[in-house]
Coordinates of C-alpha atoms in Angstrom, one line a residue:
X12 CA 30.2 28.3 -9.2
X13 CA 29.0 28.9 -5.6
X14 CA 25.5 27.8 -6.6
X15 CA 26.8 24.6 -8.2
X16 CA 28.9 23.9 -5.2
X17 CA 25.8 24.4 -3.0
X18 CA 23.8 22.1 -5.2
X19 CA 26.6 19.5 -5.0
X20 CA 26.6 19.6 -1.2
X21 CA 22.8 19.4 -1.1
X22 CA 23.0 16.3 -3.3
X23 CA 25.5 14.7 -0.9
X24 CA 23.3 15.5 2.0
X25 CA 20.2 14.1 0.3
X26 CA 22.3 11.1 -0.8
X27 CA 22.9 10.4 2.9
X28 CA 19.2 10.7 3.6
X29 CA 18.4 8.4 0.7
X30 CA 21.0 5.8 1.8
X31 CA 19.7 5.6 5.3
X32 CA 16.0 5.5 4.4
X33 CA 16.4 3.1 1.5
X34 CA 18.4 0.7 3.6
X35 CA 15.8 1.0 6.3
X36 CA 13.0 0.3 3.8
X37 CA 14.8 -2.7 2.3
X38 CA 15.5 -4.1 5.8
X39 CA 11.9 -3.8 6.8
X40 CA 10.8 -5.3 3.5
X41 CA 13.0 -8.3 4.0
X42 CA 11.6 -8.8 7.5
X43 CA 8.1 -8.1 6.4
X44 CA 7.6 -11.5 4.9
X45 CA 6.7 -12.9 8.3
X46 CA 3.7 -10.5 8.5
X47 CA 1.9 -11.9 5.5
X48 CA 0.1 -14.7 7.4
X49 CA -1.3 -12.1 9.9
X50 CA -3.1 -9.9 7.3
X51 CA -6.5 -11.2 8.3
X52 CA -5.8 -11.7 12.0
X53 CA -7.4 -9.1 14.3
X54 CA -4.6 -9.7 16.8
X55 CA -2.2 -8.2 14.2
X56 CA -4.2 -5.8 12.2
X57 CA -6.0 -4.0 15.1
X58 CA -2.7 -3.1 16.7
X59 CA -1.4 -1.9 13.4
X60 CA -4.5 0.3 13.0
X61 CA -4.1 1.6 16.5
X62 CA -0.5 2.5 15.8
X63 CA -1.6 4.5 12.7
X64 CA -4.2 6.3 14.8
X65 CA -1.6 7.2 17.5
X66 CA 0.7 8.6 14.8
X67 CA -2.3 10.6 13.5
X68 CA -2.9 11.9 17.0
X69 CA 0.7 13.0 17.2
X70 CA 0.4 14.9 13.9
X71 CA -2.7 16.6 15.3
X72 CA -0.6 17.8 18.3
X73 CA -1.7 15.3 21.0
X74 CA 1.9 14.5 21.8
X75 CA 5.3 14.7 20.2
X76 CA 8.0 12.1 19.4
X77 CA 11.6 13.3 20.2
X78 CA 15.0 11.8 20.9
X79 CA 16.7 12.4 24.2
X80 CA 18.5 15.8 24.1
X81 CA 21.9 14.3 24.8
X82 CA 21.6 11.7 22.0
X83 CA 20.3 14.4 19.6
X84 CA 23.3 16.6 20.5
X85 CA 25.8 13.9 19.7
X86 CA 24.1 13.0 16.4
X87 CA 24.1 16.7 15.4
X88 CA 27.9 16.7 15.6
X89 CA 28.3 13.9 13.1
X90 CA 29.7 15.1 9.7
X91 CA 32.1 17.9 8.8
X92 CA 33.1 20.0 5.8
X93 CA 32.9 19.0 2.2
X94 CA 30.9 16.3 0.3
X95 CA 31.7 13.6 2.8
X96 CA 30.6 15.7 5.7
X97 CA 27.3 16.5 3.9
X98 CA 26.8 12.8 3.2
X99 CA 27.4 11.8 6.8
X100 CA 25.1 14.6 8.1
X101 CA 22.4 13.3 5.8
X102 CA 22.8 9.8 7.2
X103 CA 21.7 11.0 10.7
X104 CA 19.5 13.9 9.7
X105 CA 16.4 11.8 9.6
X106 CA 16.9 10.6 13.1
X107 CA 17.5 14.1 14.4
X108 CA 14.3 15.3 12.7
X109 CA 12.2 12.8 14.5
X110 CA 9.7 15.3 16.1
X111 CA 8.6 16.3 12.6
X112 CA 9.2 13.2 10.5
X113 CA 8.9 10.4 13.1
X114 CA 5.1 9.8 12.8
X115 CA 4.9 9.6 9.0
X116 CA 8.1 7.6 8.8
X117 CA 7.0 5.2 11.5
X118 CA 3.6 4.8 9.8
X119 CA 5.3 4.3 6.4
X120 CA 7.6 1.6 7.9
X121 CA 4.6 -0.3 9.3
X122 CA 2.9 -0.2 5.9
X123 CA 6.1 -1.5 4.3
X124 CA 6.3 -4.3 6.8
X125 CA 2.9 -5.6 5.7
X126 CA 3.7 -5.6 2.0
X127 CA 6.3 -8.4 2.0
X128 CA 8.3 -6.6 -0.8
X129 CA 11.9 -5.4 -0.7
X130 CA 11.2 -3.4 -3.9
X131 CA 8.3 -1.6 -2.3
X132 CA 10.2 -1.0 0.9
X133 CA 13.3 0.4 -0.8
X134 CA 11.5 2.5 -3.4
X135 CA 9.0 4.0 -1.0
X136 CA 11.6 5.1 1.5
X137 CA 13.9 6.3 -1.4
X138 CA 11.1 8.5 -2.7
X139 CA 10.4 9.6 0.9
X140 CA 14.0 10.7 1.2
X141 CA 13.9 12.6 -2.1
X142 CA 10.8 14.3 -1.0
X143 CA 12.6 15.5 2.2
X144 CA 15.5 16.7 0.0
X145 CA 13.4 18.8 -2.4
X146 CA 13.5 21.8 0.0
X147 CA 17.3 21.5 0.4
X148 CA 17.8 21.6 -3.3
X149 CA 15.5 24.6 -3.6
X150 CA 17.4 26.4 -0.9
X151 CA 20.8 25.6 -2.4
X152 CA 19.8 26.4 -5.9
X153 CA 17.9 29.6 -5.3
X154 CA 19.5 30.9 -2.1
X155 CA 16.1 30.6 -0.4
X156 CA 15.6 31.1 3.3
X157 CA 14.0 28.4 5.4
X158 CA 10.3 29.1 5.7
X159 CA 9.1 29.8 9.2
X160 CA 6.7 27.4 10.8
X161 CA 3.1 28.5 11.1
X162 CA -0.3 27.8 9.6
X163 CA 1.1 26.0 6.6
X164 CA 3.0 23.6 8.8
X165 CA -0.2 22.8 10.8
X166 CA -1.9 22.1 7.5
X167 CA 0.8 19.7 6.4
X168 CA 0.7 17.9 9.7
X169 CA -3.0 17.6 9.5
X170 CA -2.8 16.2 6.0
X171 CA -0.4 13.6 7.3
X172 CA -2.7 12.8 10.2
X173 CA -5.7 12.3 7.9
X174 CA -3.7 10.0 5.6
X175 CA -2.8 7.9 8.6
X176 CA -6.4 7.6 9.7
X177 CA -7.3 6.4 6.2
X178 CA -4.4 3.9 6.5
X179 CA -5.8 2.7 9.8
X180 CA -9.2 2.2 8.2
X181 CA -7.6 0.4 5.2
X182 CA -6.0 -2.2 7.5
X183 CA -9.2 -2.5 9.6
X184 CA -11.0 -3.5 6.3
X185 CA -9.2 -6.8 6.6
X186 CA -11.0 -7.7 9.9
X187 CA -14.2 -5.6 9.9
X188 CA -16.8 -6.8 7.3
X189 CA -18.8 -3.5 7.0
X190 CA -15.6 -1.5 6.2
X191 CA -14.6 -4.2 3.7
X192 CA -18.1 -4.1 2.1
X193 CA -18.2 -0.4 1.7
X194 CA -17.6 1.1 -1.7
X195 CA -19.1 0.7 -5.1
X196 CA -17.1 0.8 -8.3
X197 CA -17.7 3.5 -10.8
X198 CA -16.9 7.1 -11.7
X199 CA -19.9 8.5 -9.8
X200 CA -18.5 7.0 -6.5
X201 CA -15.1 8.6 -7.2
X202 CA -16.8 12.0 -7.8
X203 CA -19.0 11.7 -4.7
X204 CA -16.2 11.0 -2.3
X205 CA -13.9 13.5 -4.0
X206 CA -16.6 16.1 -3.4
X207 CA -16.9 15.1 0.3
X208 CA -13.1 15.3 0.7
X209 CA -13.1 18.8 -1.0
X210 CA -15.9 19.9 1.3
X211 CA -13.8 18.8 4.3
X212 CA -11.0 21.0 3.1
X213 CA -13.3 24.0 2.5
X214 CA -14.9 23.6 5.9
X215 CA -11.5 24.0 7.5
X216 CA -10.1 20.6 8.0
X217 CA -6.6 21.6 6.9
X218 CA -6.2 25.4 7.4
X219 CA -7.9 25.8 10.8
X220 CA -6.1 25.1 14.1
X221 CA -7.0 23.2 17.2
X222 CA -5.7 26.2 19.1
X223 CA -8.5 28.5 17.9
X224 CA -11.8 29.1 19.5
X225 CA -14.5 26.4 20.0
X226 CA -16.3 27.2 16.7
X227 CA -13.1 26.9 14.6
X228 CA -12.1 23.7 16.5
X229 CA -15.5 22.2 15.7
X230 CA -15.2 23.2 12.1
X231 CA -11.7 21.6 11.9
X232 CA -13.0 18.4 13.5
X233 CA -15.9 18.3 11.0
X234 CA -13.5 19.0 8.1
X235 CA -11.2 16.2 9.2
X236 CA -14.1 13.8 9.4
X237 CA -15.3 14.7 6.0
X238 CA -11.9 14.6 4.5
X239 CA -11.1 11.2 6.0
X240 CA -14.5 9.8 4.9
X241 CA -14.0 11.1 1.4
X242 CA -10.4 9.7 1.0
X243 CA -11.4 6.4 2.5
X244 CA -14.3 6.2 0.1
X245 CA -12.0 6.8 -2.8
X246 CA -9.8 3.9 -1.6
X247 CA -12.8 1.7 -1.1
X248 CA -14.1 2.5 -4.6
X249 CA -10.7 1.6 -6.1
X250 CA -11.0 -1.8 -4.3
X251 CA -14.6 -2.5 -5.3
X252 CA -15.5 -5.0 -8.0
X253 CA -17.8 -3.5 -10.6
X254 CA -21.2 -5.2 -11.1
X255 CA -21.2 -7.0 -14.4
X256 CA -23.6 -5.8 -17.0
X257 CA -25.7 -8.5 -18.7
X258 CA -24.4 -9.1 -22.2
X259 CA -21.7 -6.5 -21.8
X260 CA -18.8 -8.8 -21.4
X261 CA -17.0 -10.2 -24.4
X262 CA -15.7 -13.7 -24.4
X263 CA -17.1 -16.8 -22.7
X264 CA -18.7 -16.7 -19.3
X265 CA -16.1 -18.1 -16.9
X266 CA -17.1 -20.6 -14.2
X267 CA -14.9 -20.5 -11.1
X268 CA -14.9 -23.5 -8.8
X269 CA -14.2 -23.1 -5.1
X270 CA -13.7 -26.8 -4.2
X271 CA -10.1 -27.9 -4.7
X272 CA -10.8 -31.7 -4.9
X273 CA -13.6 -31.2 -7.4
X274 CA -11.4 -28.9 -9.6
X275 CA -8.5 -31.4 -9.6
X276 CA -10.9 -34.3 -10.5
X277 CA -12.5 -32.4 -13.3
X278 CA -9.1 -31.3 -14.7
X279 CA -7.8 -34.9 -14.7
X280 CA -11.0 -36.6 -16.1
X281 CA -11.5 -34.0 -18.8
X282 CA -7.7 -33.7 -19.5
X283 CA -7.9 -29.9 -19.2
X284 CA -5.3 -27.4 -17.9
X285 CA -5.9 -25.9 -14.5
X286 CA -5.6 -22.4 -13.2
X287 CA -5.7 -21.7 -9.4
X288 CA -6.2 -18.1 -8.2
X289 CA -5.5 -17.3 -4.5
X290 CA -7.0 -13.9 -3.7
X291 CA -8.6 -11.7 -1.1
X292 CA -10.9 -8.8 -1.0
X293 CA -8.3 -6.6 0.7
X294 CA -5.6 -7.5 -1.8
X295 CA -5.3 -4.6 -4.4
X296 CA -3.2 -6.6 -6.9
X297 CA -5.8 -9.4 -6.7
X298 CA -8.5 -6.9 -7.6
X299 CA -6.4 -5.7 -10.5
X300 CA -6.0 -9.2 -11.8
X301 CA -9.7 -9.7 -11.7
X302 CA -10.7 -6.4 -13.2
X303 CA -8.0 -6.0 -15.8
X304 CA -6.5 -9.3 -16.6
X305 CA -9.2 -12.0 -16.2
X306 CA -11.8 -9.8 -17.8
X307 CA -9.8 -9.2 -20.9
X308 CA -11.7 -10.8 -23.9
X309 CA -8.6 -12.6 -25.3
X310 CA -7.7 -13.9 -21.8
X311 CA -11.3 -15.0 -21.2
X312 CA -11.3 -16.9 -24.5
X313 CA -8.2 -18.9 -23.5
X314 CA -9.4 -19.4 -19.9
X315 CA -12.5 -21.0 -21.4
X316 CA -10.3 -24.1 -22.0
X317 CA -9.2 -24.3 -18.4
X318 CA -10.7 -25.6 -15.2
X319 CA -10.7 -22.5 -12.9
X320 CA -10.3 -22.7 -9.2
X321 CA -10.5 -19.6 -7.0
X322 CA -9.5 -19.8 -3.3
X323 CA -10.9 -16.9 -1.3
X324 CA -8.3 -16.0 1.4
X325 CA -10.2 -12.9 2.7
X326 CA -10.8 -14.7 5.9
X327 CA -7.9 -16.8 7.2
X328 CA -8.9 -20.4 7.8
X329 CA -7.1 -23.6 8.4
X330 CA -8.3 -24.9 5.1
X331 CA -6.9 -21.9 3.2
X332 CA -3.6 -22.1 5.1
X333 CA -3.3 -25.7 4.2
X334 CA -4.0 -25.1 0.5
X335 CA -1.5 -22.2 0.4
X336 CA 1.2 -24.4 2.0
X337 CA 0.3 -27.3 -0.4
X338 CA 0.8 -25.1 -3.5
X339 CA 3.8 -23.1 -2.0
X340 CA 1.8 -19.9 -2.2
X341 CA 3.1 -17.6 0.6
X342 CA 1.9 -14.3 -0.8
X343 CA -1.2 -12.7 -2.5
X344 CA -1.9 -12.6 -5.3
X345 CA -0.9 -16.1 -6.2
X346 CA -2.0 -17.5 -9.6
X347 CA -0.8 -21.0 -10.6
X348 CA -1.1 -22.4 -14.1
X349 CA -0.9 -26.2 -14.7
X350 CA -1.1 -28.0 -18.0
X351 CA -3.3 -31.0 -18.6
X352 CA -0.6 -33.3 -17.2
X353 CA -0.8 -31.3 -13.9
X354 CA 2.7 -29.9 -14.5
X355 CA 3.1 -26.3 -13.2
X356 CA 4.0 -24.0 -16.0
X357 CA 3.6 -20.6 -14.3
X358 CA 3.5 -18.9 -10.9
X359 CA 2.3 -15.3 -10.6
X360 CA 2.9 -13.4 -7.4
X361 CA 2.1 -9.8 -8.6
X362 CA -0.3 -8.0 -10.9
X363 CA 0.3 -9.3 -14.4
X364 CA -1.3 -7.5 -17.4
X365 CA -3.2 -9.5 -20.1
X366 CA -0.4 -9.2 -22.7
X367 CA 2.0 -11.0 -20.3
X368 CA -0.4 -13.8 -19.2
X369 CA -2.0 -14.5 -22.6
X370 CA 1.0 -16.1 -24.4
X371 CA 1.4 -18.5 -21.5
X372 CA -2.2 -19.5 -21.6
X373 CA -2.1 -20.0 -25.4
X374 CA 0.9 -22.4 -25.1
X375 CA -0.6 -24.4 -22.2
X376 CA -2.3 -27.5 -23.3

């Protein structure tokens, strides 16, 4: 009975955490729509990357984030006994824990703000809260004692720091061409970069400390570099478009136009349906559409009847902005399907698998 009561109180506490973080994620997701037009602007992306690097430096011990002691003391008194008290304590616990959770939370919120999605914001922060709550459930269910801080905590903080550096490099891909061009699709690339990341861990990137002697500090720095390079390589590989093999693709060879007036004229004169694809090299759902949906043999067969127009929004230009405004496309990916009478029949703003797109294409004439 005592254990069930402890689990119930832990659930109330974690529920408070989840309420606060999910609400925060939804709020940032709602406000994040205004960031979409800045995704290729160095004036926005460079500060975002610098912010992630600063948060990484905090995780490596360069500085700490903390609330004023007076405010922290007041917040710690919020709550009381029973389920309601546990819930109220959970609402403010994330703020009190700022020195430990502040950098990853702040970095996560910045990432959410760039995604323009309430679902992503709410779900990511909800999972984040559940992750924080796992330890409380374990303590309540098994009467465990809180583990003491030590080497394991330094390793966790270093792992967070490396993830934030990789996040900074991910955002810099949008404005730095060499970073965007890095990466080659294929299993060998995944294995190579996974091996580099594993080497970084073995060298000491996680378990060694910056407070040890010069040799171990050098090993830790080398390990962090290798681990970061390996993880970024995995990310770049996942975003790379595979090189087509001659004769290896089923279905007709698709011809994508890049000139909007030419595509419209051809669709009208030939009385063909039109598909417009707004995409970018840094847009993961766009890559998924290209690799999984548009390459599907059945989809390719249907697209052979269409005039295909692809607008590359990797670099923000006045022409691209005007076209996105014309077609009311305020997010990426944005795939528009028109019939031969130029009537819009479908708008796609997220990754759509072949089995969902195919029926629409088949019915569009």
